[in-house]
GROMACS .gro file of C-alpha atoms in nm:
model
  481
    1UNK     CA    1   1.148 -14.514  -9.091
    2UNK     CA    2   0.793 -14.558  -9.224
    3UNK     CA    3   0.500 -14.410  -9.033
    4UNK     CA    4   0.251 -14.655  -8.886
    5UNK     CA    5  -0.066 -14.737  -9.075
    6UNK     CA    6  -0.350 -14.531  -8.920
    7UNK     CA    7  -0.615 -14.748  -9.087
    8UNK     CA    8  -0.539 -15.042  -8.860
    9UNK     CA    9  -0.437 -14.860  -8.542
   10UNK     CA   10  -0.687 -14.812  -8.263
   11UNK     CA   11  -1.062 -14.811  -8.318
   12UNK     CA   12  -1.158 -14.818  -8.683
   13UNK     CA   13  -1.357 -14.522  -8.813
   14UNK     CA   14  -1.441 -14.399  -9.161
   15UNK     CA   15  -1.247 -14.080  -9.086
   16UNK     CA   16  -0.922 -14.280  -9.097
   17UNK     CA   17  -0.957 -14.306  -9.475
   18UNK     CA   18  -0.858 -13.940  -9.480
   19UNK     CA   19  -0.504 -14.063  -9.415
   20UNK     CA   20  -0.508 -14.168  -9.781
   21UNK     CA   21  -0.592 -13.951 -10.080
   22UNK     CA   22  -0.879 -14.173 -10.192
   23UNK     CA   23  -1.140 -13.936 -10.048
   24UNK     CA   24  -1.000 -13.649 -10.253
   25UNK     CA   25  -0.939 -13.813 -10.590
   26UNK     CA   26  -1.212 -14.072 -10.633
   27UNK     CA   27  -1.457 -13.833 -10.808
   28UNK     CA   28  -1.192 -13.743 -11.067
   29UNK     CA   29  -1.090 -14.108 -11.109
   30UNK     CA   30  -1.456 -14.201 -11.157
   31UNK     CA   31  -1.502 -13.926 -11.416
   32UNK     CA   32  -1.204 -14.028 -11.629
   33UNK     CA   33  -1.305 -14.394 -11.598
   34UNK     CA   34  -1.651 -14.304 -11.731
   35UNK     CA   35  -1.490 -14.116 -12.022
   36UNK     CA   36  -1.283 -14.426 -12.102
   37UNK     CA   37  -1.593 -14.645 -12.079
   38UNK     CA   38  -1.778 -14.416 -12.320
   39UNK     CA   39  -1.488 -14.419 -12.568
   40UNK     CA   40  -1.460 -14.799 -12.562
   41UNK     CA   41  -1.836 -14.857 -12.594
   42UNK     CA   42  -1.870 -14.617 -12.888
   43UNK     CA   43  -1.564 -14.754 -13.064
   44UNK     CA   44  -1.646 -15.123 -13.006
   45UNK     CA   45  -2.026 -15.122 -13.034
   46UNK     CA   46  -2.079 -14.872 -13.316
   47UNK     CA   47  -1.924 -14.794 -13.648
   48UNK     CA   48  -1.761 -14.478 -13.514
   49UNK     CA   49  -1.393 -14.488 -13.423
   50UNK     CA   50  -1.299 -14.235 -13.156
   51UNK     CA   51  -0.932 -14.327 -13.140
   52UNK     CA   52  -0.670 -14.066 -13.222
   53UNK     CA   53  -0.297 -14.075 -13.280
   54UNK     CA   54  -0.085 -14.148 -12.972
   55UNK     CA   55   0.236 -13.981 -13.091
   56UNK     CA   56   0.219 -13.716 -12.819
   57UNK     CA   57   0.135 -13.967 -12.546
   58UNK     CA   58   0.495 -14.060 -12.458
   59UNK     CA   59   0.632 -13.706 -12.471
   60UNK     CA   60   0.353 -13.546 -12.269
   61UNK     CA   61   0.345 -13.834 -12.021
   62UNK     CA   62   0.716 -13.799 -11.953
   63UNK     CA   63   0.690 -13.423 -11.904
   64UNK     CA   64   0.389 -13.453 -11.675
   65UNK     CA   65   0.560 -13.727 -11.474
   66UNK     CA   66   0.865 -13.506 -11.417
   67UNK     CA   67   0.654 -13.205 -11.318
   68UNK     CA   68   0.440 -13.410 -11.076
   69UNK     CA   69   0.755 -13.562 -10.928
   70UNK     CA   70   0.898 -13.214 -10.873
   71UNK     CA   71   0.569 -13.103 -10.717
   72UNK     CA   72   0.567 -13.394 -10.472
   73UNK     CA   73   0.937 -13.357 -10.391
   74UNK     CA   74   0.904 -12.985 -10.316
   75UNK     CA   75   0.605 -13.052 -10.089
   76UNK     CA   76   0.790 -13.330  -9.904
   77UNK     CA   77   1.087 -13.097  -9.860
   78UNK     CA   78   0.858 -12.855  -9.677
   79UNK     CA   79   0.732 -13.145  -9.464
   80UNK     CA   80   1.089 -13.241  -9.375
   81UNK     CA   81   1.182 -12.880  -9.303
   82UNK     CA   82   0.888 -12.856  -9.064
   83UNK     CA   83   1.007 -13.164  -8.878
   84UNK     CA   84   1.363 -13.029  -8.859
   85UNK     CA   85   1.238 -12.700  -8.718
   86UNK     CA   86   1.046 -12.881  -8.443
   87UNK     CA   87   1.358 -13.081  -8.366
   88UNK     CA   88   1.535 -12.748  -8.318
   89UNK     CA   89   1.260 -12.633  -8.080
   90UNK     CA   90   1.286 -12.953  -7.874
   91UNK     CA   91   1.666 -12.935  -7.862
   92UNK     CA   92   1.684 -12.564  -7.778
   93UNK     CA   93   1.410 -12.596  -7.514
   94UNK     CA   94   1.596 -12.882  -7.351
   95UNK     CA   95   1.933 -12.700  -7.354
   96UNK     CA   96   1.793 -12.367  -7.236
   97UNK     CA   97   1.606 -12.531  -6.948
   98UNK     CA   98   1.911 -12.729  -6.838
   99UNK     CA   99   2.123 -12.415  -6.832
  100UNK     CA  100   1.864 -12.220  -6.635
  101UNK     CA  101   1.796 -12.499  -6.387
  102UNK     CA  102   2.157 -12.600  -6.316
  103UNK     CA  103   2.367 -12.288  -6.367
  104UNK     CA  104   2.152 -12.020  -6.205
  105UNK     CA  105   2.219 -12.056  -5.830
  106UNK     CA  106   1.945 -12.086  -5.571
  107UNK     CA  107   2.182 -11.969  -5.295
  108UNK     CA  108   2.241 -11.603  -5.379
  109UNK     CA  109   2.445 -11.496  -5.079
  110UNK     CA  110   2.662 -11.198  -5.171
  111UNK     CA  111   2.450 -11.106  -5.475
  112UNK     CA  112   2.346 -10.764  -5.345
  113UNK     CA  113   1.971 -10.710  -5.329
  114UNK     CA  114   1.913 -11.072  -5.433
  115UNK     CA  115   2.081 -11.199  -5.115
  116UNK     CA  116   1.755 -11.151  -4.926
  117UNK     CA  117   1.561 -11.398  -5.141
  118UNK     CA  118   1.501 -11.747  -5.010
  119UNK     CA  119   1.595 -12.069  -5.188
  120UNK     CA  120   1.225 -12.147  -5.232
  121UNK     CA  121   1.164 -11.817  -5.408
  122UNK     CA  122   1.461 -11.879  -5.637
  123UNK     CA  123   1.346 -12.231  -5.727
  124UNK     CA  124   0.996 -12.098  -5.802
  125UNK     CA  125   1.150 -11.829  -6.022
  126UNK     CA  126   1.353 -12.079  -6.227
  127UNK     CA  127   1.066 -12.329  -6.257
  128UNK     CA  128   0.834 -12.053  -6.378
  129UNK     CA  129   1.075 -11.953  -6.654
  130UNK     CA  130   1.111 -12.315  -6.762
  131UNK     CA  131   0.731 -12.336  -6.780
  132UNK     CA  132   0.748 -12.040  -7.019
  133UNK     CA  133   0.971 -12.250  -7.245
  134UNK     CA  134   0.689 -12.506  -7.267
  135UNK     CA  135   0.445 -12.221  -7.324
  136UNK     CA  136   0.654 -12.111  -7.621
  137UNK     CA  137   0.626 -12.454  -7.786
  138UNK     CA  138   0.251 -12.471  -7.722
  139UNK     CA  139   0.200 -12.119  -7.858
  140UNK     CA  140   0.395 -12.209  -8.173
  141UNK     CA  141   0.161 -12.505  -8.221
  142UNK     CA  142  -0.147 -12.282  -8.203
  143UNK     CA  143   0.018 -12.015  -8.417
  144UNK     CA  144   0.090 -12.262  -8.698
  145UNK     CA  145  -0.268 -12.390  -8.684
  146UNK     CA  146  -0.402 -12.035  -8.721
  147UNK     CA  147  -0.555 -12.040  -8.374
  148UNK     CA  148  -0.503 -11.684  -8.241
  149UNK     CA  149  -0.511 -11.573  -7.881
  150UNK     CA  150  -0.396 -11.720  -7.551
  151UNK     CA  151  -0.717 -11.865  -7.409
  152UNK     CA  152  -0.646 -12.234  -7.460
  153UNK     CA  153  -0.649 -12.504  -7.196
  154UNK     CA  154  -0.286 -12.593  -7.261
  155UNK     CA  155  -0.150 -12.237  -7.298
  156UNK     CA  156  -0.333 -11.997  -7.067
  157UNK     CA  157  -0.237 -12.176  -6.739
  158UNK     CA  158   0.131 -12.138  -6.831
  159UNK     CA  159   0.120 -11.762  -6.893
  160UNK     CA  160  -0.180 -11.638  -6.690
  161UNK     CA  161   0.052 -11.468  -6.439
  162UNK     CA  162   0.224 -11.247  -6.699
  163UNK     CA  163   0.150 -10.871  -6.695
  164UNK     CA  164  -0.170 -10.778  -6.878
  165UNK     CA  165  -0.154 -10.400  -6.880
  166UNK     CA  166   0.114 -10.155  -6.981
  167UNK     CA  167   0.074  -9.944  -6.665
  168UNK     CA  168   0.063 -10.191  -6.380
  169UNK     CA  169  -0.172 -10.460  -6.257
  170UNK     CA  170  -0.495 -10.264  -6.311
  171UNK     CA  171  -0.576 -10.093  -6.635
  172UNK     CA  172  -0.836 -10.035  -6.902
  173UNK     CA  173  -0.895 -10.232  -7.219
  174UNK     CA  174  -0.698  -9.987  -7.433
  175UNK     CA  175  -0.389 -10.039  -7.215
  176UNK     CA  176  -0.376 -10.416  -7.263
  177UNK     CA  177  -0.045 -10.552  -7.384
  178UNK     CA  178  -0.044 -10.719  -7.728
  179UNK     CA  179  -0.025 -11.064  -7.567
  180UNK     CA  180  -0.377 -11.029  -7.427
  181UNK     CA  181  -0.552 -10.885  -7.732
  182UNK     CA  182  -0.809 -11.120  -7.878
  183UNK     CA  183  -0.951 -11.162  -8.226
  184UNK     CA  184  -1.284 -10.983  -8.250
  185UNK     CA  185  -1.441 -11.288  -8.415
  186UNK     CA  186  -1.380 -11.509  -8.111
  187UNK     CA  187  -1.691 -11.659  -7.960
  188UNK     CA  188  -1.738 -11.538  -7.603
  189UNK     CA  189  -1.943 -11.726  -7.348
  190UNK     CA  190  -2.219 -11.543  -7.170
  191UNK     CA  191  -2.100 -11.390  -6.846
  192UNK     CA  192  -2.349 -11.596  -6.646
  193UNK     CA  193  -2.212 -11.928  -6.776
  194UNK     CA  194  -1.946 -12.104  -6.570
  195UNK     CA  195  -1.583 -12.082  -6.675
  196UNK     CA  196  -1.437 -12.395  -6.832
  197UNK     CA  197  -1.235 -12.598  -6.587
  198UNK     CA  198  -0.924 -12.777  -6.696
  199UNK     CA  199  -0.960 -13.149  -6.738
  200UNK     CA  200  -1.337 -13.127  -6.797
  201UNK     CA  201  -1.506 -13.284  -7.099
  202UNK     CA  202  -1.190 -13.435  -7.243
  203UNK     CA  203  -1.327 -13.783  -7.305
  204UNK     CA  204  -1.473 -13.677  -7.638
  205UNK     CA  205  -1.140 -13.538  -7.759
  206UNK     CA  206  -0.904 -13.810  -7.641
  207UNK     CA  207  -1.012 -14.041  -7.920
  208UNK     CA  208  -0.912 -13.783  -8.183
  209UNK     CA  209  -0.561 -13.744  -8.047
  210UNK     CA  210  -0.311 -13.943  -8.254
  211UNK     CA  211  -0.142 -14.219  -8.065
  212UNK     CA  212  -0.379 -14.183  -7.771
  213UNK     CA  213  -0.453 -14.493  -7.570
  214UNK     CA  214  -0.770 -14.343  -7.426
  215UNK     CA  215  -0.599 -14.278  -7.091
  216UNK     CA  216  -0.360 -13.993  -7.168
  217UNK     CA  217  -0.476 -13.644  -7.084
  218UNK     CA  218  -0.168 -13.415  -7.070
  219UNK     CA  219  -0.377 -13.104  -7.003
  220UNK     CA  220  -0.453 -13.238  -6.654
  221UNK     CA  221  -0.084 -13.184  -6.570
  222UNK     CA  222  -0.116 -12.808  -6.621
  223UNK     CA  223  -0.197 -12.565  -6.338
  224UNK     CA  224  -0.563 -12.534  -6.241
  225UNK     CA  225  -0.634 -12.162  -6.284
  226UNK     CA  226  -0.948 -11.959  -6.330
  227UNK     CA  227  -0.998 -11.739  -6.632
  228UNK     CA  228  -1.219 -11.443  -6.710
  229UNK     CA  229  -1.269 -11.591  -7.055
  230UNK     CA  230  -1.377 -11.942  -7.159
  231UNK     CA  231  -1.077 -12.158  -7.243
  232UNK     CA  232  -1.080 -12.323  -7.583
  233UNK     CA  233  -0.969 -12.686  -7.616
  234UNK     CA  234  -0.601 -12.760  -7.666
  235UNK     CA  235  -0.681 -12.968  -7.970
  236UNK     CA  236  -0.978 -12.869  -8.183
  237UNK     CA  237  -0.972 -13.035  -8.526
  238UNK     CA  238  -1.244 -12.946  -8.776
  239UNK     CA  239  -1.547 -13.172  -8.778
  240UNK     CA  240  -1.570 -13.428  -9.055
  241UNK     CA  241  -1.867 -13.381  -9.286
  242UNK     CA  242  -2.006 -13.548  -9.595
  243UNK     CA  243  -1.817 -13.291  -9.805
  244UNK     CA  244  -1.489 -13.455  -9.695
  245UNK     CA  245  -1.598 -13.788  -9.841
  246UNK     CA  246  -1.782 -13.656 -10.148
  247UNK     CA  247  -1.589 -13.344 -10.257
  248UNK     CA  248  -1.818 -13.304 -10.557
  249UNK     CA  249  -2.094 -13.181 -10.324
  250UNK     CA  250  -1.885 -12.873 -10.243
  251UNK     CA  251  -1.969 -12.742 -10.591
  252UNK     CA  252  -2.343 -12.762 -10.521
  253UNK     CA  253  -2.286 -12.607 -10.179
  254UNK     CA  254  -2.112 -12.315 -10.348
  255UNK     CA  255  -2.402 -12.276 -10.593
  256UNK     CA  256  -2.653 -12.266 -10.308
  257UNK     CA  257  -2.445 -12.006 -10.126
  258UNK     CA  258  -2.423 -11.789 -10.439
  259UNK     CA  259  -2.795 -11.815 -10.511
  260UNK     CA  260  -2.897 -11.740 -10.153
  261UNK     CA  261  -2.617 -11.484 -10.118
  262UNK     CA  262  -2.527 -11.621  -9.777
  263UNK     CA  263  -2.191 -11.545  -9.618
  264UNK     CA  264  -1.914 -11.800  -9.613
  265UNK     CA  265  -1.909 -11.978  -9.275
  266UNK     CA  266  -1.609 -11.890  -9.062
  267UNK     CA  267  -1.439 -12.220  -9.002
  268UNK     CA  268  -1.097 -12.363  -8.946
  269UNK     CA  269  -0.839 -12.381  -9.217
  270UNK     CA  270  -0.925 -12.042  -9.367
  271UNK     CA  271  -0.668 -11.776  -9.436
  272UNK     CA  272  -0.577 -11.528  -9.168
  273UNK     CA  273  -0.802 -11.226  -9.150
  274UNK     CA  274  -0.701 -10.864  -9.115
  275UNK     CA  275  -0.830 -10.784  -8.767
  276UNK     CA  276  -0.905 -10.443  -8.630
  277UNK     CA  277  -0.757 -10.553  -8.299
  278UNK     CA  278  -0.387 -10.612  -8.246
  279UNK     CA  279  -0.315 -10.969  -8.351
  280UNK     CA  280  -0.054 -11.055  -8.091
  281UNK     CA  281   0.237 -11.274  -8.185
  282UNK     CA  282   0.229 -11.498  -7.880
  283UNK     CA  283   0.552 -11.699  -7.937
  284UNK     CA  284   0.753 -11.382  -7.998
  285UNK     CA  285   0.622 -11.221  -7.681
  286UNK     CA  286   0.713 -11.527  -7.475
  287UNK     CA  287   1.063 -11.510  -7.622
  288UNK     CA  288   1.077 -11.145  -7.515
  289UNK     CA  289   0.988 -11.244  -7.158
  290UNK     CA  290   1.260 -11.512  -7.155
  291UNK     CA  291   1.512 -11.267  -7.301
  292UNK     CA  292   1.421 -11.015  -7.034
  293UNK     CA  293   1.481 -11.281  -6.767
  294UNK     CA  294   1.822 -11.380  -6.904
  295UNK     CA  295   1.923 -11.013  -6.925
  296UNK     CA  296   1.817 -10.969  -6.561
  297UNK     CA  297   2.027 -11.269  -6.452
  298UNK     CA  298   2.330 -11.133  -6.637
  299UNK     CA  299   2.294 -10.787  -6.483
  300UNK     CA  300   2.284 -10.942  -6.137
  301UNK     CA  301   2.578 -11.175  -6.196
  302UNK     CA  302   2.378 -11.499  -6.171
  303UNK     CA  303   2.518 -11.641  -6.497
  304UNK     CA  304   2.880 -11.689  -6.592
  305UNK     CA  305   2.970 -11.528  -6.928
  306UNK     CA  306   3.023 -11.863  -7.104
  307UNK     CA  307   2.687 -11.998  -6.986
  308UNK     CA  308   2.519 -11.668  -7.068
  309UNK     CA  309   2.642 -11.705  -7.426
  310UNK     CA  310   2.488 -12.051  -7.447
  311UNK     CA  311   2.157 -11.931  -7.303
  312UNK     CA  312   2.142 -11.645  -7.552
  313UNK     CA  313   2.228 -11.881  -7.840
  314UNK     CA  314   1.942 -12.113  -7.750
  315UNK     CA  315   1.696 -11.824  -7.734
  316UNK     CA  316   1.819 -11.704  -8.072
  317UNK     CA  317   1.773 -12.056  -8.211
  318UNK     CA  318   1.413 -12.062  -8.085
  319UNK     CA  319   1.343 -11.727  -8.251
  320UNK     CA  320   1.511 -11.827  -8.580
  321UNK     CA  321   1.318 -12.154  -8.581
  322UNK     CA  322   0.993 -11.966  -8.534
  323UNK     CA  323   1.076 -11.749  -8.835
  324UNK     CA  324   1.150 -12.056  -9.046
  325UNK     CA  325   0.825 -12.224  -8.942
  326UNK     CA  326   0.641 -11.905  -9.031
  327UNK     CA  327   0.809 -11.911  -9.372
  328UNK     CA  328   0.701 -12.271  -9.436
  329UNK     CA  329   0.346 -12.206  -9.317
  330UNK     CA  330   0.289 -11.877  -9.501
  331UNK     CA  331   0.459 -11.947  -9.835
  332UNK     CA  332   0.215 -12.148 -10.046
  333UNK     CA  333   0.286 -12.277 -10.392
  334UNK     CA  334   0.178 -12.012 -10.648
  335UNK     CA  335  -0.179 -12.067 -10.761
  336UNK     CA  336  -0.088 -12.032 -11.130
  337UNK     CA  337   0.152 -12.327 -11.101
  338UNK     CA  338  -0.103 -12.545 -10.924
  339UNK     CA  339  -0.386 -12.457 -11.162
  340UNK     CA  340  -0.177 -12.506 -11.476
  341UNK     CA  341  -0.044 -12.839 -11.356
  342UNK     CA  342  -0.387 -12.973 -11.264
  343UNK     CA  343  -0.549 -12.856 -11.589
  344UNK     CA  344  -0.266 -13.010 -11.790
  345UNK     CA  345  -0.311 -13.340 -11.608
  346UNK     CA  346  -0.688 -13.334 -11.659
  347UNK     CA  347  -0.644 -13.278 -12.033
  348UNK     CA  348  -0.387 -13.558 -12.050
  349UNK     CA  349  -0.615 -13.805 -11.869
  350UNK     CA  350  -0.919 -13.696 -12.070
  351UNK     CA  351  -0.753 -13.771 -12.404
  352UNK     CA  352  -0.569 -14.080 -12.277
  353UNK     CA  353  -0.847 -14.333 -12.362
  354UNK     CA  354  -0.880 -14.185 -12.710
  355UNK     CA  355  -0.511 -14.261 -12.774
  356UNK     CA  356  -0.486 -14.612 -12.629
  357UNK     CA  357  -0.829 -14.756 -12.721
  358UNK     CA  358  -0.716 -14.905 -13.051
  359UNK     CA  359  -0.427 -15.094 -12.887
  360UNK     CA  360  -0.597 -15.204 -12.563
  361UNK     CA  361  -0.971 -15.209 -12.647
  362UNK     CA  362  -1.159 -15.312 -12.328
  363UNK     CA  363  -0.843 -15.293 -12.116
  364UNK     CA  364  -0.855 -14.918 -12.178
  365UNK     CA  365  -1.112 -14.879 -11.897
  366UNK     CA  366  -0.906 -15.025 -11.607
  367UNK     CA  367  -0.590 -14.881 -11.762
  368UNK     CA  368  -0.731 -14.529 -11.757
  369UNK     CA  369  -0.862 -14.578 -11.404
  370UNK     CA  370  -0.519 -14.690 -11.283
  371UNK     CA  371  -0.336 -14.408 -11.464
  372UNK     CA  372  -0.569 -14.143 -11.323
  373UNK     CA  373  -0.545 -14.294 -10.972
  374UNK     CA  374  -0.165 -14.296 -10.995
  375UNK     CA  375  -0.109 -13.946 -11.133
  376UNK     CA  376  -0.387 -13.770 -10.943
  377UNK     CA  377  -0.278 -13.946 -10.625
  378UNK     CA  378   0.075 -13.812 -10.645
  379UNK     CA  379  -0.055 -13.464 -10.724
  380UNK     CA  380  -0.291 -13.474 -10.425
  381UNK     CA  381  -0.018 -13.606 -10.193
  382UNK     CA  382   0.192 -13.300 -10.277
  383UNK     CA  383  -0.098 -13.072 -10.188
  384UNK     CA  384  -0.172 -13.274  -9.871
  385UNK     CA  385   0.173 -13.239  -9.715
  386UNK     CA  386   0.251 -12.889  -9.839
  387UNK     CA  387   0.138 -12.745  -9.504
  388UNK     CA  388   0.224 -13.012  -9.242
  389UNK     CA  389   0.100 -12.823  -8.934
  390UNK     CA  390  -0.277 -12.883  -8.937
  391UNK     CA  391  -0.492 -13.167  -8.806
  392UNK     CA  392  -0.476 -13.407  -9.101
  393UNK     CA  393  -0.361 -13.759  -9.026
  394UNK     CA  394  -0.062 -13.707  -9.255
  395UNK     CA  395   0.046 -13.385  -9.084
  396UNK     CA  396   0.315 -13.360  -8.819
  397UNK     CA  397   0.190 -13.449  -8.473
  398UNK     CA  398   0.250 -13.114  -8.305
  399UNK     CA  399   0.065 -13.225  -7.993
  400UNK     CA  400   0.311 -13.511  -7.950
  401UNK     CA  401   0.608 -13.273  -7.985
  402UNK     CA  402   0.466 -13.039  -7.719
  403UNK     CA  403   0.395 -13.331  -7.487
  404UNK     CA  404   0.753 -13.456  -7.536
  405UNK     CA  405   0.886 -13.112  -7.440
  406UNK     CA  406   0.653 -13.109  -7.139
  407UNK     CA  407   0.786 -13.445  -7.016
  408UNK     CA  408   1.151 -13.350  -7.072
  409UNK     CA  409   1.124 -13.016  -6.894
  410UNK     CA  410   0.966 -13.181  -6.593
  411UNK     CA  411   1.243 -13.438  -6.601
  412UNK     CA  412   1.503 -13.160  -6.600
  413UNK     CA  413   1.344 -12.979  -6.306
  414UNK     CA  414   1.324 -13.307  -6.113
  415UNK     CA  415   1.705 -13.304  -6.107
  416UNK     CA  416   1.817 -13.199  -5.759
  417UNK     CA  417   2.165 -13.067  -5.860
  418UNK     CA  418   2.342 -13.253  -5.578
  419UNK     CA  419   2.702 -13.200  -5.473
  420UNK     CA  420   2.914 -13.475  -5.642
  421UNK     CA  421   3.071 -13.565  -5.308
  422UNK     CA  422   2.726 -13.676  -5.190
  423UNK     CA  423   2.704 -13.967  -5.433
  424UNK     CA  424   3.048 -14.036  -5.584
  425UNK     CA  425   3.211 -14.203  -5.281
  426UNK     CA  426   2.951 -14.474  -5.254
  427UNK     CA  427   2.984 -14.849  -5.203
  428UNK     CA  428   2.791 -14.905  -5.527
  429UNK     CA  429   3.038 -14.708  -5.741
  430UNK     CA  430   3.323 -14.911  -5.895
  431UNK     CA  431   3.508 -14.647  -6.099
  432UNK     CA  432   3.804 -14.866  -6.212
  433UNK     CA  433   3.612 -15.183  -6.306
  434UNK     CA  434   3.678 -15.432  -6.455
  435UNK     CA  435   4.052 -15.425  -6.369
  436UNK     CA  436   3.982 -15.319  -6.010
  437UNK     CA  437   3.636 -15.397  -5.875
  438UNK     CA  438   3.676 -15.225  -5.540
  439UNK     CA  439   3.413 -14.962  -5.464
  440UNK     CA  440   3.493 -14.591  -5.433
  441UNK     CA  441   3.426 -14.618  -5.061
  442UNK     CA  442   3.687 -14.897  -5.028
  443UNK     CA  443   3.938 -14.709  -5.243
  444UNK     CA  444   3.916 -14.397  -5.025
  445UNK     CA  445   3.942 -14.605  -4.708
  446UNK     CA  446   4.259 -14.778  -4.835
  447UNK     CA  447   4.457 -14.453  -4.826
  448UNK     CA  448   4.535 -14.140  -5.020
  449UNK     CA  449   4.769 -14.318  -5.264
  450UNK     CA  450   4.628 -14.574  -5.505
  451UNK     CA  451   4.772 -14.923  -5.536
  452UNK     CA  452   4.632 -15.221  -5.723
  453UNK     CA  453   4.572 -15.535  -5.508
  454UNK     CA  454   4.809 -15.734  -5.731
  455UNK     CA  455   5.096 -15.486  -5.676
  456UNK     CA  456   5.070 -15.343  -5.323
  457UNK     CA  457   5.443 -15.269  -5.319
  458UNK     CA  458   5.422 -15.018  -5.604
  459UNK     CA  459   5.159 -14.759  -5.507
  460UNK     CA  460   5.115 -14.427  -5.687
  461UNK     CA  461   5.008 -14.274  -6.017
  462UNK     CA  462   5.189 -14.540  -6.222
  463UNK     CA  463   4.981 -14.815  -6.062
  464UNK     CA  464   4.663 -14.618  -6.134
  465UNK     CA  465   4.762 -14.578  -6.498
  466UNK     CA  466   4.839 -14.948  -6.532
  467UNK     CA  467   4.497 -15.027  -6.385
  468UNK     CA  468   4.323 -14.804  -6.642
  469UNK     CA  469   4.518 -14.972  -6.924
  470UNK     CA  470   4.415 -15.316  -6.793
  471UNK     CA  471   4.052 -15.202  -6.789
  472UNK     CA  472   4.078 -15.089  -7.149
  473UNK     CA  473   4.229 -15.422  -7.260
  474UNK     CA  474   3.963 -15.627  -7.083
  475UNK     CA  475   3.675 -15.417  -7.220
  476UNK     CA  476   3.826 -15.425  -7.570
  477UNK     CA  477   3.855 -15.803  -7.557
  478UNK     CA  478   3.517 -15.877  -7.400
  479UNK     CA  479   3.322 -15.642  -7.626
  480UNK     CA  480   3.466 -15.801  -7.942
  481UNK     CA  481   3.401 -16.163  -7.849
   0.00000   0.00000   0.00000
């Protein structure tokens, strides 16, 4: 499966060129093309010959090609691992929610102290825990994007009811649980300003969401709750600036910052900082809440041992997947390897026109441009997909994964867990078709012993078995024609 072309999907903007590596490599391609132009002009228009022996060209080119291929392959392996881990989250979330919703009873008669709870209370309890499963996926998304805290429009409404203090409902700041500790660098709104309401001011962000048709707004499906802190947007990609299109200007920006001795701006995409406050691990704490709930259901006999094993296995899978995602996100390629590879490639491309000018003359210029575009492009692709959890157009669409989990969990909780006898013996159900097209209602009305219409004199299990064999033969024949 090949991903769709973002350049020709939806409204065209210049930012969509960031889906390619052209924005990142064109200054280097232009530089090596200028070097080739200089070599050709000097060699062809003057008496000086700048060409050198090309004996090392084949050997070095082969080695560089293998190293770049390994670099790209290792980066794509991380990309694939990230996708596999999110598949595990989707699968485990789906399985865990199904087990909670179907196997934990709402009628708890004879369950001791739990016998006094109503069915409504029990349904609310189960639905709340399934919402925490969605909260886990959303918190993993923010965790991988280095967005600390819980005050997001797609996360806070799902966990706002959880305990905030270690010693009861009311407490002081020092008694806050790790879940509610914030990074000291967070921007806080003035107390007199109104609190952000969910669903407000989303029109400006819908267009940046991949695959959005301009109508989708999944955050509107979350609970409408008030917060003592301003809620940050669910999706907050970094703004595109001229430095993204002309990377060379970053060098001059760095010089200005050094000369003026100004501090580096605190933006997105930077490394994690060592905070004085407790940097809470939100996904892990949500897993702890879910584990506490499953332990409570086991202690009160609400889960059968076999189902309890499956529930625990799914929680363990979620926790293991989180650890693997953390490994992918926090294990960069060693800087020495990246620097050595890039410097080696630069030297190779710099001396390339000197080695091929005598054989290709004026064709050296487009040849060098193509070679630099090819090799630098592959090197940049490896760096682009090394961390597939950010907001780049080539990264994994974590918002889509969370929205898929949201839809599936709501689908699961829409299941009413009916008694099979309420729908099996229906006039629309033909269980023995095509050999016997009578409905289940007609079959039950015909008597307790089955008999096929073509053999009413031989009722019993043998007639039923012959009917099932006839059905198999007819299906086998019709499906092969």
